[in-house]
Coordinates of C-alpha atoms in Angstrom, one line a residue:
Chain D
X114 CA 26.1 -29.5 -8.0
X115 CA 25.6 -28.5 -4.3
X116 CA 22.4 -27.2 -2.7
X117 CA 24.8 -23.3 -2.3
X118 CA 25.4 -23.1 -6.2
X119 CA 21.4 -24.0 -7.1
X120 CA 20.7 -21.9 -4.7
X121 CA 22.2 -18.4 -6.1
X122 CA 21.6 -19.8 -10.0
X123 CA 18.0 -19.8 -9.2
X124 CA 17.9 -16.3 -7.6
X125 CA 20.2 -14.9 -10.4
X126 CA 18.0 -16.4 -13.2
X127 CA 14.9 -14.6 -11.6
X128 CA 17.2 -11.1 -10.6
X129 CA 17.2 -11.9 -14.7
X130 CA 14.6 -12.0 -15.7
X131 CA 13.4 -9.1 -13.9
X132 CA 15.1 -7.2 -15.0
X133 CA 14.9 -8.4 -18.8
X134 CA 10.9 -7.5 -18.5
X135 CA 11.7 -4.0 -17.4
X136 CA 13.8 -3.4 -19.8
X137 CA 11.1 -4.0 -22.6
X138 CA 8.5 -2.6 -20.9
X139 CA 8.0 0.9 -21.9
X140 CA 9.5 0.8 -24.7
X141 CA 7.5 2.7 -27.0
X142 CA 6.7 4.9 -24.3
X143 CA 6.9 8.5 -25.3
X144 CA 10.6 10.2 -24.1
X145 CA 8.7 12.6 -22.5
X146 CA 8.0 13.2 -18.6
X147 CA 4.6 12.6 -18.5
X148 CA 6.0 8.9 -20.4
X149 CA 8.8 8.6 -17.8
X150 CA 6.1 10.1 -14.9
X151 CA 3.3 8.5 -15.7
X152 CA 3.6 6.0 -18.3
X153 CA 1.0 8.1 -20.7
X154 CA -1.6 7.1 -18.9
X155 CA -2.1 4.3 -20.9
X156 CA -2.3 1.6 -17.7
X157 CA -4.2 -1.5 -18.5
X158 CA -6.5 -3.5 -15.4
X159 CA -3.7 -6.0 -15.0
X160 CA -0.3 -3.9 -14.7
X161 CA -3.1 -1.5 -12.4
X162 CA -3.8 -4.1 -10.5
X163 CA -0.6 -5.7 -9.7
X164 CA 1.1 -2.1 -8.5
X165 CA -1.4 -2.0 -6.4
X166 CA -1.4 -5.1 -4.7
X167 CA 2.3 -4.6 -4.7
X168 CA 1.6 -2.1 -2.0
X169 CA 0.4 -4.8 -0.2
X170 CA 2.8 -7.1 -0.9
X171 CA 5.6 -5.2 0.1
X172 CA 9.1 -7.0 2.5
X173 CA 7.2 -5.4 4.7
X174 CA 4.7 -7.6 4.6
X175 CA 5.7 -10.5 3.5
X176 CA 8.9 -10.5 6.2
X177 CA 7.9 -8.0 8.9
X178 CA 4.1 -9.6 8.6
X179 CA 5.1 -12.9 9.5
X180 CA 7.9 -11.1 12.3
X181 CA 4.8 -9.5 13.5
X182 CA 2.5 -13.0 13.5
X183 CA 5.2 -15.0 14.8
X184 CA 6.1 -12.5 17.9
X185 CA 3.2 -10.8 18.8
X186 CA 0.5 -13.1 17.9
X187 CA -3.2 -11.3 16.4
X188 CA -1.4 -7.7 17.1
X189 CA 0.0 -9.1 13.2
X190 CA -4.0 -8.9 12.5
X191 CA -4.4 -4.9 11.7
X192 CA -2.6 -5.8 8.7
X193 CA -4.8 -8.2 7.4
X194 CA -7.5 -5.4 8.1
X195 CA -6.8 -1.7 6.7
X196 CA -6.0 -1.9 2.9
X197 CA -9.5 -2.8 2.1
X198 CA -10.7 0.9 4.8
X199 CA -7.8 2.9 2.9
X200 CA -8.7 1.2 -0.4
X201 CA -13.0 1.8 -0.8
X202 CA -12.9 5.3 -0.3
X203 CA -10.7 5.2 -3.6
X204 CA -13.0 4.0 -5.8
X205 CA -14.9 7.4 -5.7
X206 CA -11.4 9.6 -5.8
X207 CA -9.2 7.6 -7.9
X208 CA -11.8 8.5 -10.9
X209 CA -11.6 12.2 -9.6
X210 CA -8.5 12.2 -9.0
X211 CA -7.3 10.5 -12.6
X212 CA -9.3 13.0 -14.5
X213 CA -8.1 16.4 -12.5
X214 CA -4.7 14.8 -14.4
X215 CA -6.0 14.3 -17.6
X216 CA -7.4 17.6 -17.4
X217 CA -4.5 20.4 -16.0
X218 CA -1.8 17.3 -16.3
X219 CA -1.3 16.7 -13.2
X220 CA 1.5 13.5 -12.7
X221 CA 2.3 13.8 -8.3
X222 CA -0.3 14.4 -5.6
X223 CA 0.9 18.1 -4.5
X224 CA 1.0 19.3 -8.1
X225 CA -2.8 18.1 -7.1
X226 CA -3.2 20.2 -4.1
X227 CA -1.0 22.9 -6.0
X228 CA -3.3 23.0 -8.7
X229 CA -5.9 24.3 -5.9
X230 CA -4.4 26.0 -3.7
X231 CA -1.8 28.0 -5.8
X232 CA 1.5 28.0 -3.4
X233 CA 5.8 27.0 -3.9
X234 CA 6.0 26.6 0.0
X235 CA 3.2 23.3 -0.2
X236 CA 5.0 22.0 -2.7
X237 CA 8.4 22.3 -0.8
X238 CA 6.5 20.6 1.8
X239 CA 5.0 18.3 0.4
X240 CA 7.9 16.7 -2.4
X241 CA 9.9 17.4 1.9
X242 CA 7.3 14.5 3.8
X243 CA 7.6 13.0 1.0
X244 CA 10.6 12.4 1.0
X245 CA 10.7 11.6 4.5
X246 CA 8.2 8.7 4.3
X247 CA 9.8 7.3 1.6
X248 CA 12.9 6.9 2.7
X249 CA 12.4 4.3 5.8
X250 CA 10.0 2.9 2.9
X251 CA 12.5 2.2 1.0
X252 CA 14.6 1.5 4.1
X253 CA 12.3 -2.1 4.2
X254 CA 12.2 -2.9 0.8
X255 CA 15.9 -2.0 0.2
X256 CA 16.3 -4.3 4.2
X257 CA 13.9 -6.9 3.1
X258 CA 15.8 -8.7 0.0
X259 CA 20.0 -7.8 1.5
X260 CA 18.1 -9.9 5.2
X261 CA 16.6 -12.9 2.6
X262 CA 19.1 -13.6 0.2
X263 CA 22.1 -13.5 3.4
X264 CA 19.7 -16.8 5.0
X265 CA 18.8 -18.5 2.7
X266 CA 22.9 -18.9 1.4
X267 CA 23.3 -19.3 4.5
X268 CA 25.2 -15.8 5.4
X269 CA 27.1 -16.3 1.9
X270 CA 25.8 -13.2 0.6
X271 CA 26.0 -11.3 3.1
X272 CA 23.4 -8.4 4.0
X273 CA 24.7 -5.8 1.9
X274 CA 25.7 -7.2 -1.1
X275 CA 22.7 -9.5 -1.3
X276 CA 20.6 -5.9 -1.5
X277 CA 23.4 -4.0 -3.6
X278 CA 23.2 -6.5 -6.7
X279 CA 19.0 -6.9 -5.7
X280 CA 18.1 -2.9 -5.6
X281 CA 21.0 -3.3 -8.5
X282 CA 19.2 -4.4 -10.8
X283 CA 15.9 -2.3 -9.8
X284 CA 18.4 1.0 -10.3
X285 CA 18.9 -1.0 -14.0
X286 CA 15.0 -0.8 -14.8
X287 CA 14.4 2.2 -13.4
X288 CA 16.0 4.9 -14.7
X289 CA 16.0 3.6 -17.9
X290 CA 11.7 2.9 -18.6
X291 CA 10.3 4.9 -14.9
X292 CA 6.9 4.0 -14.5
X293 CA 6.3 1.9 -16.9
X294 CA 9.0 -0.7 -16.0
X295 CA 7.8 -0.8 -12.6
X296 CA 4.2 -1.7 -13.9
X297 CA 4.6 -4.7 -15.9
X298 CA 8.0 -5.9 -12.8
X299 CA 5.5 -5.0 -10.8
X300 CA 2.7 -8.1 -12.5
X301 CA 5.6 -10.1 -12.9
X302 CA 6.6 -10.4 -9.5
X303 CA 3.3 -10.6 -8.2
X304 CA 3.3 -13.6 -10.8
X305 CA 5.7 -15.1 -8.1
X306 CA 4.9 -13.3 -5.2
X307 CA 1.9 -14.7 -4.5
X308 CA 2.5 -18.5 -5.7
X309 CA 5.2 -19.0 -3.6
X310 CA 3.3 -17.5 -1.0
X311 CA 0.3 -20.2 -0.6
X312 CA 2.2 -22.6 -1.4
X313 CA 4.9 -22.2 2.4
X314 CA 2.7 -21.5 3.9
X315 CA -0.2 -24.4 3.4
X316 CA 3.8 -26.2 3.3
X317 CA 4.8 -25.0 6.9
X318 CA 1.9 -25.9 8.8
X319 CA 1.0 -28.4 7.3
X320 CA 4.8 -30.2 7.3
X321 CA 5.4 -29.5 11.2
X322 CA 2.1 -29.2 12.9
X323 CA -0.1 -31.3 10.4
X324 CA -2.1 -28.5 9.0
X325 CA -3.6 -25.1 9.7
X326 CA -5.8 -26.5 12.3
X327 CA -3.6 -28.4 14.2
X328 CA -0.5 -25.7 14.0
X329 CA -3.3 -22.9 16.4
X330 CA -5.1 -25.8 18.3
X331 CA -1.1 -26.3 19.7
X332 CA -0.1 -22.4 19.9
X333 CA -3.2 -22.1 22.0
X334 CA -2.1 -24.6 24.1
X335 CA 1.4 -23.9 24.5
X336 CA 1.4 -20.5 23.6
X337 CA -2.1 -18.6 24.8
X338 CA -1.2 -14.7 24.7
X339 CA -0.4 -14.6 21.3
X340 CA -3.6 -15.6 20.0
X341 CA -5.6 -13.2 22.3
X342 CA -6.6 -9.8 20.5
X343 CA -5.2 -7.3 20.2
X344 CA -1.7 -9.5 20.6
X345 CA 2.0 -8.1 22.6
X346 CA 4.1 -5.0 21.7
X347 CA 7.7 -5.7 21.2
X348 CA 8.5 -6.5 24.0
X349 CA 6.7 -8.6 24.2
X350 CA 4.0 -7.4 27.2
X351 CA 0.3 -6.9 25.9
X352 CA -1.1 -3.9 23.2
X353 CA -3.3 -2.0 23.8
X354 CA -6.3 -1.7 22.0
X355 CA -5.6 2.1 21.4
X356 CA -1.9 1.1 20.0
X357 CA -4.3 -1.6 17.5
X358 CA -7.3 0.0 16.1
X359 CA -5.6 3.5 15.7
X360 CA -3.0 1.3 13.7
X361 CA -5.4 -0.3 11.0
X362 CA -6.6 3.8 11.0
X363 CA -3.7 5.6 10.5
X364 CA -2.4 3.0 8.1
X365 CA -6.1 2.8 6.5
X366 CA -6.3 7.0 6.2
X367 CA -2.2 6.5 4.6
X368 CA -2.5 4.0 2.5
X369 CA -4.0 5.5 -0.2
X370 CA -2.1 9.1 0.9
X371 CA 1.1 7.0 -0.9
X372 CA 2.3 9.0 -3.3
X373 CA 3.9 5.9 -5.5
X374 CA 0.2 4.4 -5.6
X375 CA -1.7 8.1 -5.9
X376 CA -0.1 9.1 -8.5
X377 CA -0.5 5.7 -10.0
X378 CA -4.4 7.4 -10.5
X379 CA -2.9 9.7 -12.4
X380 CA -0.7 6.3 -14.7
X381 CA -4.7 4.6 -15.8
X382 CA -5.7 4.2 -18.8
X383 CA -9.0 5.3 -18.3
X384 CA -11.5 5.4 -14.8
X385 CA -13.0 2.1 -14.7
X386 CA -9.4 0.3 -14.9
X387 CA -9.2 2.3 -11.1
X388 CA -12.4 1.0 -10.2
X389 CA -11.6 -2.2 -11.6
X390 CA -8.6 -1.8 -9.6
X391 CA -10.4 -0.6 -6.0
X392 CA -12.9 -4.0 -6.5
X393 CA -10.9 -6.7 -7.7
X394 CA -8.3 -4.9 -4.3
X395 CA -9.8 -7.6 -1.8
X396 CA -8.0 -10.5 -3.6
X397 CA -4.6 -9.0 -2.8
X398 CA -5.4 -8.8 1.0
X399 CA -7.3 -12.7 1.9
X400 CA -3.8 -13.6 -0.3
X401 CA -2.1 -12.5 2.4
X402 CA -3.5 -15.2 5.0
X403 CA -1.2 -17.4 4.1
X404 CA 2.3 -15.0 4.3
X405 CA 1.1 -14.9 8.2
X406 CA 0.0 -18.8 8.5
X407 CA 4.2 -19.0 8.0
X408 CA 4.4 -16.7 10.5
X409 CA 3.1 -19.4 12.9
X410 CA 4.1 -21.5 11.6
X411 CA 7.8 -20.4 13.0
X412 CA 6.1 -20.0 17.1
X413 CA 7.3 -23.6 18.8
X414 CA 9.0 -24.3 15.9
X415 CA 12.2 -25.6 18.8
X416 CA 14.7 -23.4 17.1
X417 CA 14.1 -19.8 17.2
X418 CA 15.1 -17.2 14.1
X419 CA 18.1 -14.2 15.2
X420 CA 14.9 -11.7 15.4
X421 CA 11.1 -11.7 14.4
X422 CA 12.3 -10.6 10.2
X423 CA 13.8 -13.4 9.6
X424 CA 11.2 -15.7 11.1
X425 CA 10.1 -16.9 7.1
X426 CA 13.7 -17.5 4.9
X427 CA 14.7 -19.4 8.9
X428 CA 11.9 -21.3 8.6
X429 CA 12.4 -22.6 5.0
X430 CA 16.4 -23.3 5.4
X431 CA 15.7 -25.0 8.3
X432 CA 12.8 -27.4 7.8
X433 CA 15.2 -28.2 4.7
X434 CA 13.7 -27.7 1.7
X435 CA 14.5 -29.2 -2.2
X436 CA 17.1 -26.1 -2.6
X437 CA 15.0 -26.0 -5.8
X438 CA 12.4 -24.2 -4.0
X439 CA 14.0 -22.4 -1.7
X440 CA 15.5 -20.7 -4.8
X441 CA 12.3 -20.5 -6.0
X442 CA 10.5 -18.9 -2.1
X443 CA 14.1 -16.7 -2.0
X444 CA 13.0 -14.9 -5.5
X445 CA 9.2 -14.9 -4.3
X446 CA 10.7 -12.6 -1.7
X447 CA 13.1 -10.3 -3.4
X448 CA 9.2 -10.0 -5.8
X449 CA 8.4 -8.0 -2.4
X450 CA 10.7 -6.3 -1.4
X451 CA 11.8 -5.1 -5.4
X452 CA 7.9 -4.7 -6.5
X453 CA 7.8 -1.9 -3.7
X454 CA 10.8 0.0 -3.9
X455 CA 10.8 0.4 -7.6
X456 CA 7.6 2.1 -6.9
X457 CA 8.9 4.5 -4.5
X458 CA 11.7 4.9 -5.5
X459 CA 10.8 6.1 -9.2
X460 CA 8.3 8.0 -6.7
X461 CA 10.1 9.5 -4.1
X462 CA 12.5 10.6 -7.4
X463 CA 9.4 12.2 -9.7
X464 CA 8.3 13.8 -6.5
X465 CA 11.3 15.8 -5.8
X466 CA 11.9 17.2 -8.9
X467 CA 7.6 17.7 -9.9
X468 CA 7.1 19.1 -6.7
X469 CA 10.5 20.0 -4.8
X470 CA 12.6 21.5 -8.0
X471 CA 10.4 22.6 -10.8
X472 CA 7.8 25.6 -8.8
X473 CA 10.9 27.5 -8.2
X474 CA 13.0 26.6 -11.0
X475 CA 11.9 25.7 -14.5
X476 CA 13.4 22.8 -16.3
X477 CA 13.1 21.6 -19.2
X478 CA 11.5 17.8 -20.4
X479 CA 15.1 17.0 -20.5
X480 CA 16.6 18.0 -17.7
X481 CA 13.3 16.6 -15.8
X482 CA 14.4 13.2 -17.2
X483 CA 17.9 13.4 -16.2
X484 CA 17.3 14.8 -13.1
X485 CA 14.7 12.7 -11.6
X486 CA 17.2 9.4 -12.7
X487 CA 20.1 10.6 -10.5
X488 CA 17.9 11.5 -7.6
X489 CA 17.1 8.1 -8.6
X490 CA 20.5 6.6 -8.0
X491 CA 19.6 9.6 -4.7
X492 CA 16.6 8.4 -2.5
X493 CA 18.6 4.7 -3.4
X494 CA 22.0 4.9 -2.4
X495 CA 20.2 6.7 1.1
X496 CA 18.5 4.0 1.9
X497 CA 21.1 1.7 1.4
X498 CA 23.2 3.0 3.3
X499 CA 19.8 3.6 6.5
X500 CA 19.2 -0.5 5.5
X501 CA 22.4 -1.5 6.7
X502 CA 21.8 0.0 10.1
X503 CA 19.4 -0.3 10.6
X504 CA 17.7 -1.8 13.8
X505 CA 13.7 -1.3 14.6
X506 CA 12.2 -3.6 12.7
X507 CA 10.1 -3.8 9.2
X508 CA 6.4 -2.6 10.7
X509 CA 7.7 -0.1 13.0
X510 CA 9.5 2.0 10.2
X511 CA 6.6 1.5 7.9
X512 CA 3.8 2.9 10.8
X513 CA 6.7 5.2 11.1
X514 CA 5.9 6.4 7.5
X515 CA 1.9 5.8 7.7
X516 CA 1.7 8.4 10.3
X517 CA 3.8 11.4 8.1
X518 CA 1.4 10.8 4.8
X519 CA -2.4 10.1 6.6
X520 CA -1.2 13.7 7.3
X521 CA -1.5 13.8 3.4
X522 CA -5.3 13.6 3.7
X523 CA -7.1 16.1 5.1
X524 CA -4.8 18.4 2.0
X525 CA -7.1 15.5 -0.8
X526 CA -9.4 15.2 0.1
X527 CA -10.0 19.6 1.1
X528 CA -8.7 20.6 -2.1
X529 CA -11.0 17.9 -3.8
X530 CA -14.8 17.8 -1.6
X531 CA -14.6 21.8 0.2
X532 CA -15.3 24.6 -1.5
X533 CA -14.3 27.2 1.6
X534 CA -10.9 25.6 1.9
X535 CA -7.8 28.3 1.5
X536 CA -4.6 28.2 1.2
X537 CA -3.0 28.9 3.6
X538 CA -5.4 26.2 5.8
X539 CA -4.3 23.2 3.5
X540 CA -0.6 25.3 5.1
X541 CA -1.2 24.8 8.4
X542 CA -3.5 21.8 8.8
X543 CA 0.1 20.3 7.0
X544 CA 2.1 22.2 9.0
X545 CA 0.3 21.2 12.3
X546 CA -0.2 18.2 11.6
X547 CA 2.9 16.9 10.9
X548 CA 4.9 18.6 13.5
X549 CA 1.8 16.6 16.4
X550 CA 3.1 13.5 14.4
X551 CA 7.1 13.6 14.4
X552 CA 6.4 14.6 17.7
X553 CA 4.5 12.1 19.0
X554 CA 7.1 9.9 17.5
X555 CA 9.7 10.7 19.2
X556 CA 8.2 11.3 22.7
X557 CA 6.7 8.0 22.7
X558 CA 6.0 7.7 26.1
X559 CA 4.0 10.8 25.7
X560 CA 0.7 9.3 23.1
X561 CA -2.3 8.6 25.6
X562 CA -4.1 5.1 25.2
X563 CA -0.6 4.2 22.9
X564 CA -3.0 6.1 20.0
X565 CA -0.6 6.1 17.1
X566 CA 1.0 10.0 16.2
X567 CA -0.3 10.1 12.8
X568 CA -4.4 10.0 14.4
X569 CA -3.5 12.3 16.8
X570 CA -1.7 14.9 14.6
X571 CA -4.9 14.5 12.7
X572 CA -6.8 15.5 15.4
X573 CA -4.5 18.7 15.1
X574 CA -4.5 18.8 11.7
X575 CA -8.7 18.7 10.9
X576 CA -9.0 21.7 13.6
X577 CA -6.7 23.7 12.2
X578 CA -7.3 23.1 8.0
X579 CA -10.5 24.3 9.3
X580 CA -10.6 27.9 11.8
X581 CA -7.9 29.0 9.1
X582 CA -9.4 28.1 6.3
X583 CA -12.5 29.2 7.4
X584 CA -10.9 33.0 8.8
X585 CA -9.3 33.3 5.7
X586 CA -10.8 35.1 2.2
X587 CA -12.1 32.3 0.1
X588 CA -10.9 31.6 -2.9
X589 CA -12.3 32.3 -6.7
X590 CA -15.9 30.3 -6.6
X591 CA -14.3 29.8 -10.7
X592 CA -11.3 27.9 -9.5
X593 CA -13.0 26.7 -6.9
X594 CA -15.1 24.7 -8.9
X595 CA -12.9 23.5 -11.7
X596 CA -12.1 21.1 -8.7
X597 CA -14.6 20.2 -6.9
X598 CA -17.5 20.2 -9.2
X599 CA -15.9 17.1 -11.3
Chain T
X265 CA -30.8 -3.4 -7.4
X266 CA -29.8 0.3 -8.8
X267 CA -26.1 1.8 -8.5
X268 CA -26.9 4.0 -6.5
X269 CA -28.5 2.2 -3.3
X270 CA -25.3 -0.8 -3.9
X271 CA -22.9 2.3 -3.2
X272 CA -25.1 3.5 0.4
X273 CA -24.8 -0.3 1.3
X274 CA -20.6 0.0 0.1
X275 CA -20.0 2.9 2.7
X276 CA -22.8 2.0 4.9
X277 CA -20.3 -2.1 4.9
X278 CA -17.2 -0.5 5.1
X279 CA -18.1 1.9 8.0
X280 CA -19.9 -1.1 10.6
X281 CA -16.0 -3.0 8.5
X282 CA -13.9 -0.3 10.5
X283 CA -15.7 -0.1 13.7
X284 CA -16.1 -4.7 13.1
X285 CA -12.3 -4.7 13.0
X286 CA -11.1 -2.0 15.9
X287 CA -11.9 -1.0 19.6
X288 CA -15.2 -1.9 20.8
X289 CA -15.4 -3.9 17.5
X290 CA -13.3 -6.8 17.2
X291 CA -13.8 -6.8 21.7
X292 CA -16.9 -9.4 20.5
X293 CA -15.8 -11.9 18.3
X294 CA -12.0 -11.7 20.8
X295 CA -11.6 -16.0 21.5
X296 CA -10.0 -17.8 19.3
X297 CA -11.7 -21.0 19.4
X298 CA -14.7 -22.3 17.8
X299 CA -11.9 -21.7 14.6
X300 CA -12.9 -21.7 11.6
X301 CA -11.9 -24.0 8.4
X302 CA -8.8 -24.1 11.0
X303 CA -7.9 -20.7 11.4
X304 CA -8.9 -19.0 14.8
X305 CA -12.5 -17.2 15.1
X306 CA -10.6 -13.5 14.9
X307 CA -8.2 -13.8 11.8
X308 CA -11.7 -15.3 9.8
X309 CA -14.1 -12.8 11.6
X310 CA -11.2 -10.9 9.2
X311 CA -11.8 -12.7 6.4
X312 CA -14.9 -12.6 6.3
X313 CA -15.3 -8.3 6.1
X314 CA -12.7 -8.9 3.0
X315 CA -15.3 -11.0 1.1
X316 CA -17.8 -9.1 2.0
X317 CA -15.8 -6.6 0.8
X318 CA -14.9 -8.1 -2.6
X319 CA -18.8 -9.2 -3.1
X320 CA -20.4 -6.4 -2.0
X321 CA -17.4 -3.8 -4.4
X322 CA -17.9 -7.0 -7.6
X323 CA -22.3 -5.6 -7.3
X324 CA -22.5 -2.7 -6.9
X325 CA -19.6 -2.0 -9.9
X326 CA -21.7 -4.9 -12.3
X327 CA -24.5 -1.9 -11.3
X328 CA -22.9 1.1 -12.0
X329 CA -21.6 -0.5 -15.9
X330 CA -26.0 -1.5 -16.4
X331 CA -26.5 1.6 -15.0
X332 CA -23.8 3.5 -17.6
X333 CA -25.1 1.0 -20.7
X334 CA -28.3 1.6 -20.6
X335 CA -27.6 5.3 -20.8
X336 CA -25.7 4.8 -23.6
X337 CA -28.3 3.0 -25.0
X338 CA -31.3 5.9 -24.0
X339 CA -28.7 9.0 -26.0
X340 CA -28.0 6.6 -28.9
X341 CA -32.0 6.6 -28.8
X342 CA -32.4 9.9 -28.3
X343 CA -29.8 10.7 -31.3
X344 CA -27.4 11.9 -28.6
X345 CA -23.9 11.1 -28.2
X346 CA -23.6 9.1 -24.8
X347 CA -22.8 10.9 -21.6
X348 CA -19.1 9.2 -21.0
X349 CA -17.6 11.8 -19.1
X350 CA -20.9 12.0 -17.3
X351 CA -20.9 9.0 -15.9
X352 CA -17.2 8.4 -15.2
X353 CA -16.9 11.2 -13.0
X354 CA -19.7 10.2 -11.3
X355 CA -19.5 9.8 -6.8
X356 CA -20.7 6.8 -5.5
X357 CA -22.9 8.1 -4.6
X358 CA -24.5 8.0 -8.3

């Protein structure tokens, strides 16, 4: 059997196994919106751990992370830093969100917000912003899947076909089983990703340089600029401290506000499960270290990959690993892409129906589930089209998403902790923050000190929220108590 | 050490963590050498903060469990139902 056939067979076996796990999961879940969106609030620690981990180990980390280490050096370390900082407050906030979900039947972030701040406009705005943030994020995942398959098959399966097959599988199990399929496939894929990341992360530096230490010694001697903080920017010039530091802050804030992660608080079996997920979360950040080692292994490699994002598959193919190992690597990288993409597609469709449609036109439970399934296909198709055209780096796409998503943070904290917050304050704050972020995203030359547009948005958002809230009439104390005193 | 104290330590630690990996904190560890376990010092610096976080979360959660178990025992002795809801919804500050 030739190498290409064996690699294709391994990929096919992996996709079949993922499909089987996805379809077998959730057979006992109720045929309701709560079953499809929140898994009947019955996820245990193993599934919650891997769902959270999948949000770290996405195509962004698995391909974009090594890509940044390869092309921008120490700048990539920001990816190591932000996850735990973002997750730490979740130890407190997560159980509170879950308790409110159980009490009021919330299954989305916007339902929680509009529960405290009744406004159909706020609900629609949240749905629109979520979709605006999710589309580039799903695009990253789909493109990542296509890149990997194209690279390991040496172009025999082009990006468009590889991405279509991988995400065809995702569509089938998300459409059939909803969040239960997302949870259990994430657990299955998580094991794959970790095994592959560690194996390659230690193997490649060892094969190419004689070990991790010797690799960094050679890089320090020949490309010292890559190991000097804060690394390089996309053009190869030194990055600014403002951009590096605010990339960490905006990602930390945006991380737990990502609707697909936030909504998982509604799926957890109990508060203890949420807390333990937070306790174990730093392990996933540590698991990222070998991913960066792979990127650094490419720095002094005699040949250069066509783009930084493909450095990982490029090295795997060029170092003449056995075909079985290349196939397994591909399965690991596909796991990273699919485990995040499925959660995003599912959450995106759920948010649009629950927050963008339901407040304006009440649908039956059955109609909601049907519309969600249509939207899974619609959002997936849109992201797929963008994935074929997109030229931006995977990490840049994700940072753009975080700029929007981090604007949810003040509204969520105000809903849970600030008695004096009002609907008008939250609405104006969101509009002002998101508009500012979009303005600076479109005009990057105007950003002071390279500060991320999400942080600039927050600098406008917070005072607008505070002033507009204090200027208005306070909410009824009895209503506020139901949210703040949980 | 009681849960409340662990909670305060955890908050302080993560604020320090944020300061240590952004400007100007990260400038304290801005050179790659000496290498630590083969890794550039800046990378090992971030990894060390992550390990510290894992340890603190683990200790804090264990303290929380002990506090919850003690409350449940006391409630049983006093013939009340355990304060499950209260203990679950309390924040890190107790």
